[in-house]
Short mmCIF file of C-alpha atoms in Angstrom, two decimals:
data_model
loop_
_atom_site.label_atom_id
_atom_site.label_comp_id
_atom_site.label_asym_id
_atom_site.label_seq_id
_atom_site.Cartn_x
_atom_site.Cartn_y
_atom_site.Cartn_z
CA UNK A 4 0.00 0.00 0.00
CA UNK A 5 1.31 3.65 -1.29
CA UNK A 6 1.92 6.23 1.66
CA UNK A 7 0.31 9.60 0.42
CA UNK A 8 3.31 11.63 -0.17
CA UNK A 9 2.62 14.14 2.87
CA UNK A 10 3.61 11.47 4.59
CA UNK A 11 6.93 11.20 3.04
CA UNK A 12 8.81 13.46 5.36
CA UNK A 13 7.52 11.29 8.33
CA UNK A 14 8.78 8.35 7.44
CA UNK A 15 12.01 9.71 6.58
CA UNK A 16 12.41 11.09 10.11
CA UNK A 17 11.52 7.60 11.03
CA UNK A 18 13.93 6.34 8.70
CA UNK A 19 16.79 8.33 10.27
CA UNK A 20 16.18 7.51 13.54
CA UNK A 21 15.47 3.96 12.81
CA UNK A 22 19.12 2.81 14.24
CA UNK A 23 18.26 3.86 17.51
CA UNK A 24 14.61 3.98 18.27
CA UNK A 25 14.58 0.70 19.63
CA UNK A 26 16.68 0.25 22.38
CA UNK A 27 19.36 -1.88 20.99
CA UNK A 28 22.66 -1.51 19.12
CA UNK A 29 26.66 -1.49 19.22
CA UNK A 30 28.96 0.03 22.40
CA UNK A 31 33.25 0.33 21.27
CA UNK A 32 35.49 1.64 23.31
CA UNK A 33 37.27 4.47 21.35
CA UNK A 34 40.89 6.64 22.39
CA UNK A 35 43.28 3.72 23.28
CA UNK A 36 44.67 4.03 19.63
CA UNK A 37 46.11 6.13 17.52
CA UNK A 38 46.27 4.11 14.73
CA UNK A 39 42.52 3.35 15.07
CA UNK A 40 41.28 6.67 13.47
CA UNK A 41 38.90 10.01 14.86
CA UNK A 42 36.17 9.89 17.02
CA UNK A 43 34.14 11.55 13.80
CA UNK A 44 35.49 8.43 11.38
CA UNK A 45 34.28 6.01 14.25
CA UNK A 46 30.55 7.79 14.31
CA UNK A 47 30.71 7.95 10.19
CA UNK A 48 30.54 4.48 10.03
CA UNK A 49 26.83 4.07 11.15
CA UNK A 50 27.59 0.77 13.44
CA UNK A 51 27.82 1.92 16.68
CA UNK A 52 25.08 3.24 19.29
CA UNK A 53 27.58 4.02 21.87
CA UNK A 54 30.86 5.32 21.88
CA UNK A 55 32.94 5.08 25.71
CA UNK A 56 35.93 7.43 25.36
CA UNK A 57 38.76 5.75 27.38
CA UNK A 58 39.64 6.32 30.02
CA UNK A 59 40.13 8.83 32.61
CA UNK A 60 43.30 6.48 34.06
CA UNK A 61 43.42 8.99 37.20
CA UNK A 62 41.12 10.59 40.00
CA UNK A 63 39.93 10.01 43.14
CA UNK A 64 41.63 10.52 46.86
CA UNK A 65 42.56 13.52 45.98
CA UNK A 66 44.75 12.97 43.01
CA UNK A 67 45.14 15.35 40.15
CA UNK A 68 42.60 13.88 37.14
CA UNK A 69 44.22 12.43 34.20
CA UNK A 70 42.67 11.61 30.63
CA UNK A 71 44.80 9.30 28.62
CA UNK A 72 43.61 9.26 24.77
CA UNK A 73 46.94 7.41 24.04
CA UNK A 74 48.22 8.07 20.77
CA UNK A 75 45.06 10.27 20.06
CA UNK A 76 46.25 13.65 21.53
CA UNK A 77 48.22 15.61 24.98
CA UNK A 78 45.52 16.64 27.29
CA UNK A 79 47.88 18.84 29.64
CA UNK A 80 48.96 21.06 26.00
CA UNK A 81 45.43 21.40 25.18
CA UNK A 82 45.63 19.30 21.85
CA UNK A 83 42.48 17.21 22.90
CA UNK A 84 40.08 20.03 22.84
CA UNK A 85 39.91 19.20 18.71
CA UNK A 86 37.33 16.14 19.99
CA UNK A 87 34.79 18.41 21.06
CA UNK A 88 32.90 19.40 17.53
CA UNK A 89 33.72 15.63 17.07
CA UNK A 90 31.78 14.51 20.03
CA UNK A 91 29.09 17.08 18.89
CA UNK A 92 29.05 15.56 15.68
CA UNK A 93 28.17 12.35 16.82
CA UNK A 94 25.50 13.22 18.79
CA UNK A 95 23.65 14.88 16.21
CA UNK A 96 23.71 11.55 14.27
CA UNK A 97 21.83 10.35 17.59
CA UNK A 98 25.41 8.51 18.79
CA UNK A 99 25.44 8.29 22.70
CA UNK A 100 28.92 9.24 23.86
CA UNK A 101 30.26 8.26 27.10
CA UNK A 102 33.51 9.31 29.19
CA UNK A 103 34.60 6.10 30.33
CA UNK A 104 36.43 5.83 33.58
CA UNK A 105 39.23 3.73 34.44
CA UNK A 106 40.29 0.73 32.53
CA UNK A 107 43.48 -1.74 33.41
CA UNK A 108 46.12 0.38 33.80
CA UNK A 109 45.67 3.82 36.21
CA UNK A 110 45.76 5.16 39.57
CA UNK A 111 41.96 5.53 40.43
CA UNK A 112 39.86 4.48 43.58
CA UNK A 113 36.88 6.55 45.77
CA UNK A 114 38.00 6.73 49.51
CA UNK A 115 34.49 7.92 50.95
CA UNK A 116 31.28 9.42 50.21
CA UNK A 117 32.91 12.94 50.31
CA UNK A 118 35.27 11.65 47.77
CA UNK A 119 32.78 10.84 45.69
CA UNK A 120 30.97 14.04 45.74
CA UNK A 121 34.30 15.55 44.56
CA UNK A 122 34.74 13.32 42.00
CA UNK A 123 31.50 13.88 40.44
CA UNK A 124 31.67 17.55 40.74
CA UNK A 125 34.84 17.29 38.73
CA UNK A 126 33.13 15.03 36.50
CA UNK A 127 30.06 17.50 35.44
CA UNK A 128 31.88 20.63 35.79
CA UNK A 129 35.03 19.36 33.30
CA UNK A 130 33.24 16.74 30.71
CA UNK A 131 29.05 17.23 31.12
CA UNK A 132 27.93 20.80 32.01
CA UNK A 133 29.32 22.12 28.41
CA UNK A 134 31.85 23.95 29.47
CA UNK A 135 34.95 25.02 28.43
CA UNK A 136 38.71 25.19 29.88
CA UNK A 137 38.26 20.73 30.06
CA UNK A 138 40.71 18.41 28.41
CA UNK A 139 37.96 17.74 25.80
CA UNK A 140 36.97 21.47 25.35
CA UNK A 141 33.40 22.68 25.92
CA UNK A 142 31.62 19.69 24.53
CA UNK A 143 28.79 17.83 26.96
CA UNK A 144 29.14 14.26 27.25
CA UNK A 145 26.21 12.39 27.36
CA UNK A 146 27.33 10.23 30.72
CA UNK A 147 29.89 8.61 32.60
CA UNK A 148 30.80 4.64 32.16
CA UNK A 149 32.67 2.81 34.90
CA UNK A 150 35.16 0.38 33.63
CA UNK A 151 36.87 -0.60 37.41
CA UNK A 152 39.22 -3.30 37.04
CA UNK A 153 41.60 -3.57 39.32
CA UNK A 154 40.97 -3.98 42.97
CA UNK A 155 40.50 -0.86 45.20
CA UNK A 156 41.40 -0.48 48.61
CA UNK A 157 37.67 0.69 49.04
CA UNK A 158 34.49 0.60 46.95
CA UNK A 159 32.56 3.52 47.17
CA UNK A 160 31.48 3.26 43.62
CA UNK A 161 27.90 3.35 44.31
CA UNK A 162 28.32 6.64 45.83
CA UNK A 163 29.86 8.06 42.66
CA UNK A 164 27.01 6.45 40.91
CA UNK A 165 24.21 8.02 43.09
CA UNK A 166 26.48 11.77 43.30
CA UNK A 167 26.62 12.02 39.24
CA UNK A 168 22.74 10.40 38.83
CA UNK A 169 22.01 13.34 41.01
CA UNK A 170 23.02 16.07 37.77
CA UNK A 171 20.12 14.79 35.71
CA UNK A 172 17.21 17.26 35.57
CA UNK A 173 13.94 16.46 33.72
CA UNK A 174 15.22 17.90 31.04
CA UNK A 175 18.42 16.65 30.70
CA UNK A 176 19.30 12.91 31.82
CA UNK A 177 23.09 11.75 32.51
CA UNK A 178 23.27 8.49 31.41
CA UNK A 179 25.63 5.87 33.40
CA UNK A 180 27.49 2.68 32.29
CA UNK A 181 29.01 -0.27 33.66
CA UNK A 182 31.39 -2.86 32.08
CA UNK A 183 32.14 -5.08 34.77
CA UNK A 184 33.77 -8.18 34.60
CA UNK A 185 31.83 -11.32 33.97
CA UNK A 186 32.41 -13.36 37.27
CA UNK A 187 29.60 -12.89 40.22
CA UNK A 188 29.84 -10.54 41.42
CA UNK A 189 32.24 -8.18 40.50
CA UNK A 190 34.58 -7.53 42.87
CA UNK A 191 34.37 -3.39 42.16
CA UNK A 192 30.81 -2.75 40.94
CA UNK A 193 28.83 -5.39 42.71
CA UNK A 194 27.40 -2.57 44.91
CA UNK A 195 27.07 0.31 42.85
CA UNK A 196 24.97 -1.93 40.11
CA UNK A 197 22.55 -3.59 42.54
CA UNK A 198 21.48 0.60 42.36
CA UNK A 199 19.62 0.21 39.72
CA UNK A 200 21.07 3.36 38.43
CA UNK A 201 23.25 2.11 35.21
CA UNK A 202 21.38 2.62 32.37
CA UNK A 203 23.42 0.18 30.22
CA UNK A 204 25.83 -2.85 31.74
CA UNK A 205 28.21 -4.32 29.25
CA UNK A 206 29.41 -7.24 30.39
CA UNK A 207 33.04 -8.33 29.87
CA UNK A 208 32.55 -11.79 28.63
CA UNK A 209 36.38 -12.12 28.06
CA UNK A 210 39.76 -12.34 29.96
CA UNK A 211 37.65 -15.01 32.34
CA UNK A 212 37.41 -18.20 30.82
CA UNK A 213 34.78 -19.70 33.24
CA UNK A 214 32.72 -17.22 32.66
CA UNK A 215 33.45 -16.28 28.74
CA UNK A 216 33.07 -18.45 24.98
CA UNK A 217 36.17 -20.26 26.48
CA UNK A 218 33.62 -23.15 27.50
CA UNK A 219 31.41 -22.70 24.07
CA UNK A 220 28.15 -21.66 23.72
CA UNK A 221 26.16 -23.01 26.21
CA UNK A 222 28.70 -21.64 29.25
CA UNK A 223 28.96 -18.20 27.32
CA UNK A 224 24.57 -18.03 27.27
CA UNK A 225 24.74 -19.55 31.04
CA UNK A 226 26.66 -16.78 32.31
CA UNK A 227 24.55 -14.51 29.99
CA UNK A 228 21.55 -15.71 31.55
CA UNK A 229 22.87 -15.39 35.35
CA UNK A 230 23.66 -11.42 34.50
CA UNK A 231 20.22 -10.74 33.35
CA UNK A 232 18.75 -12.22 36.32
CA UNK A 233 20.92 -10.13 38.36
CA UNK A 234 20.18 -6.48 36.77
CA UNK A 235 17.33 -4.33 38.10
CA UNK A 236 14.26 -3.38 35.93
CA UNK A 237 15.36 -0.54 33.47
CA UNK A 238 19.01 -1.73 33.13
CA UNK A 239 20.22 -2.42 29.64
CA UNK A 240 22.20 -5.49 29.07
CA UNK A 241 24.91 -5.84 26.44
CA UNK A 242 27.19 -8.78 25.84
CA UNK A 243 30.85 -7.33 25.73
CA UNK A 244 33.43 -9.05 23.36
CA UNK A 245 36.59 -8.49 21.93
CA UNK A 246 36.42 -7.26 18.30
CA UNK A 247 39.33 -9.46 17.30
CA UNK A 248 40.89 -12.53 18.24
CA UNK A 249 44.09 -10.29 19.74
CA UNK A 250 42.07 -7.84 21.43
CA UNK A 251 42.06 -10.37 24.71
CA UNK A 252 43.34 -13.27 26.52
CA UNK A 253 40.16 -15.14 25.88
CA UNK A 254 36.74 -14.88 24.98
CA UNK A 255 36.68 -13.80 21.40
CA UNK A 256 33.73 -15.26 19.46
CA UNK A 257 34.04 -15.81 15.38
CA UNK A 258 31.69 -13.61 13.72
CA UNK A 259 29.38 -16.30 12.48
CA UNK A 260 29.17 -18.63 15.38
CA UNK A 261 28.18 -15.52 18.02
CA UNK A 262 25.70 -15.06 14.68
CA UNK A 263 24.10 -18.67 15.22
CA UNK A 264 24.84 -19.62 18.49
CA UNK A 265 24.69 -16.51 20.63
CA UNK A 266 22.74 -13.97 19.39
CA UNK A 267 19.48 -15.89 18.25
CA UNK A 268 19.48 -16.92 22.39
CA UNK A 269 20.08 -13.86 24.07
CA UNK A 270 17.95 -11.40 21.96
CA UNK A 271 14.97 -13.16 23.79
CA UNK A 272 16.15 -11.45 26.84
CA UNK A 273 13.76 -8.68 28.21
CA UNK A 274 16.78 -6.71 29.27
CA UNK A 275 18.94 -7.23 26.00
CA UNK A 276 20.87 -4.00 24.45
CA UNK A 277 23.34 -5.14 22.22
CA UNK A 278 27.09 -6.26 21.83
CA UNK A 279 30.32 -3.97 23.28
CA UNK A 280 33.07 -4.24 21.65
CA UNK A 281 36.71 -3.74 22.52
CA UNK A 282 37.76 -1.62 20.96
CA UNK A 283 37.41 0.53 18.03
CA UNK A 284 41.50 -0.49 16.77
CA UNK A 285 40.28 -3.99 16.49
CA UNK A 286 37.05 -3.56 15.42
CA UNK A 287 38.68 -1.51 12.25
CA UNK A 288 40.77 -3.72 11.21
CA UNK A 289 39.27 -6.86 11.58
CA UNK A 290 35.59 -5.80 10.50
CA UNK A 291 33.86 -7.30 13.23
CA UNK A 292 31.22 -4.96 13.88
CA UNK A 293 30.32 -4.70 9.89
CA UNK A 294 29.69 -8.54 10.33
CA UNK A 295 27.48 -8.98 12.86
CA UNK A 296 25.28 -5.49 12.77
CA UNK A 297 22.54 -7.02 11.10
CA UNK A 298 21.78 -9.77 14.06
CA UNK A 299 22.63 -7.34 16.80
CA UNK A 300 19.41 -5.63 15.94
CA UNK A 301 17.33 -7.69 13.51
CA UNK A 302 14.32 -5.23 14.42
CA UNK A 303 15.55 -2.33 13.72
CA UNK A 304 16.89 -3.16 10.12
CA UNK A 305 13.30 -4.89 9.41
CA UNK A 306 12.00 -2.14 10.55
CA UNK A 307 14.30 0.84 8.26
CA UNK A 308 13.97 -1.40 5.41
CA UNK A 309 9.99 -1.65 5.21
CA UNK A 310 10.47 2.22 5.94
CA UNK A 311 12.43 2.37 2.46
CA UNK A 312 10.35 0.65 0.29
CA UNK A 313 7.52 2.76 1.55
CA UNK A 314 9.18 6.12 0.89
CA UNK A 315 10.67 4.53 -2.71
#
């Protein structure tokens, strides 16, 4: 059946936002590279949903902040203020983008509640409120991921969770990330998700063989199956894998077996988001998320294509 063409413009609104009107899509970790291109090249691509900008490696107990973009730019000369029209750019094409705390290698940790506070005020003044003087200029991030992996003396990561949930208004909500490890619970964030406050939780399902594709399928969808049981109403859940065989010690699933085994199984998840992938390097060069886009969200590209053949 024709659409009567003053419906055209509609549909092509629809058709634009198609990628991300339904709740599910692609997380990569971008800035550990310089080899692995700009944040605007990234967001040109059309695959991801998310992008988590990693890491701040330092903060916390009263420690000067540090943002490590690797290869990418030198926060302390200013050179990293180029990424904020980027960052802009990407959320006009409707791209979430994250400052991602943490990661392996840093100095990072919350000593108290007060810490916290501090933390988060550093966190909304420097990379969320828009303004300028930052590492990353005057652009607004759209939220804060926590990517804890090493042990901390002591976990008040909940309390950073609740201080920077605090800075969304009704009109403007922060959004907050986890990516904890995939053994229960995690030793870091077991707290601060049981909160109910992370919008989206990918899940590293790699670097832990009991818990990862080490043991096939069936282990991979067991553990899958444990973390959705686990996450409060309203949290997103995204199965996080390395975007190349390289990218980790274990855990990396080919492209067509997490497109036959995996996938078909966890999409019937209430709480499914997507795949995160580590990391945008990998994912370049290998062409992993290019492969399996079109069975992280089967929906959604039904949904744009009926969309086109209406409009055509």
């Amino acid at each position: 059946m024709a659409f009567h063409p003053q419906t055209i413009p509609l549909l092509l609104f629809l058709l634009l936002i198609a990628p991300f009107s339904d709740g599910c899509g692609i997380t990569v970790y971008w800035g550990q590279n310089g080899f692995e291109g700009t944040l605007r090249e990234a967001c040109d691509t059309g695959l991801y949903k998310y992008v988590a900008v990693a890491f701040l490696t330092t903060f916390g107990s009263g420690q000067t902040p540090v943002l490590n973009l690797a290869g990418h730019c030198d926060p302390p000369s200013g050179t990293c203020s180029v990424f904020a029209d980027q960052i802009r750019y990407c959320q006009t094409l409707g791209i979430k983008v994250l400052l991602s705390l943490g990661g392996a290698v840093g100095s990072y940790g919350i000593s108290s509640a007060d810490d916290a506070n501090q933390v988060a005020n550093y966190l909304w003044t420097t990379f969320l409120a828009g303004n300028s003087g930052g590492p990353l200029g005057d652009a607004a991030l759209d939220g804060v991921d926590f990517d804890i992996e090493y042990p901390t003396s002591t976990l008040h990561w909940d309390d950073l969770a609740t201080t920077i949930a605090a800075y969304s208004t009704p009109e403007r909500k922060i959004y907050l990330s986890a990516a904890p490890q995939c053994v229960i619970p995690d030793r870091n964030l077991d707290a601060a998700i049981k909160t109910g406050l992370f919008d989206y939780v990918w899940v590293q399902f790699y670097n832990n063989p009991p818990c990862d594709y080490s043991g096939g399928a069936d282990s991979l969808i067991a553990s899958w199956n444990e973390w959705s049981a686990l996450l409060p109403p309203g949290n997103e859940l995204f199965l996080g894998l390395p975007a190349a065989p390289g990218a980790a010690g274990s855990g990396y699933v080919e492209p067509e077996k997490l497109k036959t085994e995996i996938l078909p199984v966890i999409r019937n998840s209430a709480n499914y988001g997507g795949v995160m992938l580590w990391n945008r390097y990998n994912d370049l060069s290998s062409g992993y998320s290019q492969q399996i886009v079109g069975d992280v969200c089967p929906a959604a590209g039904k949904f744009r294509d009926l969309l086109i053949s209406q409009v055509a």
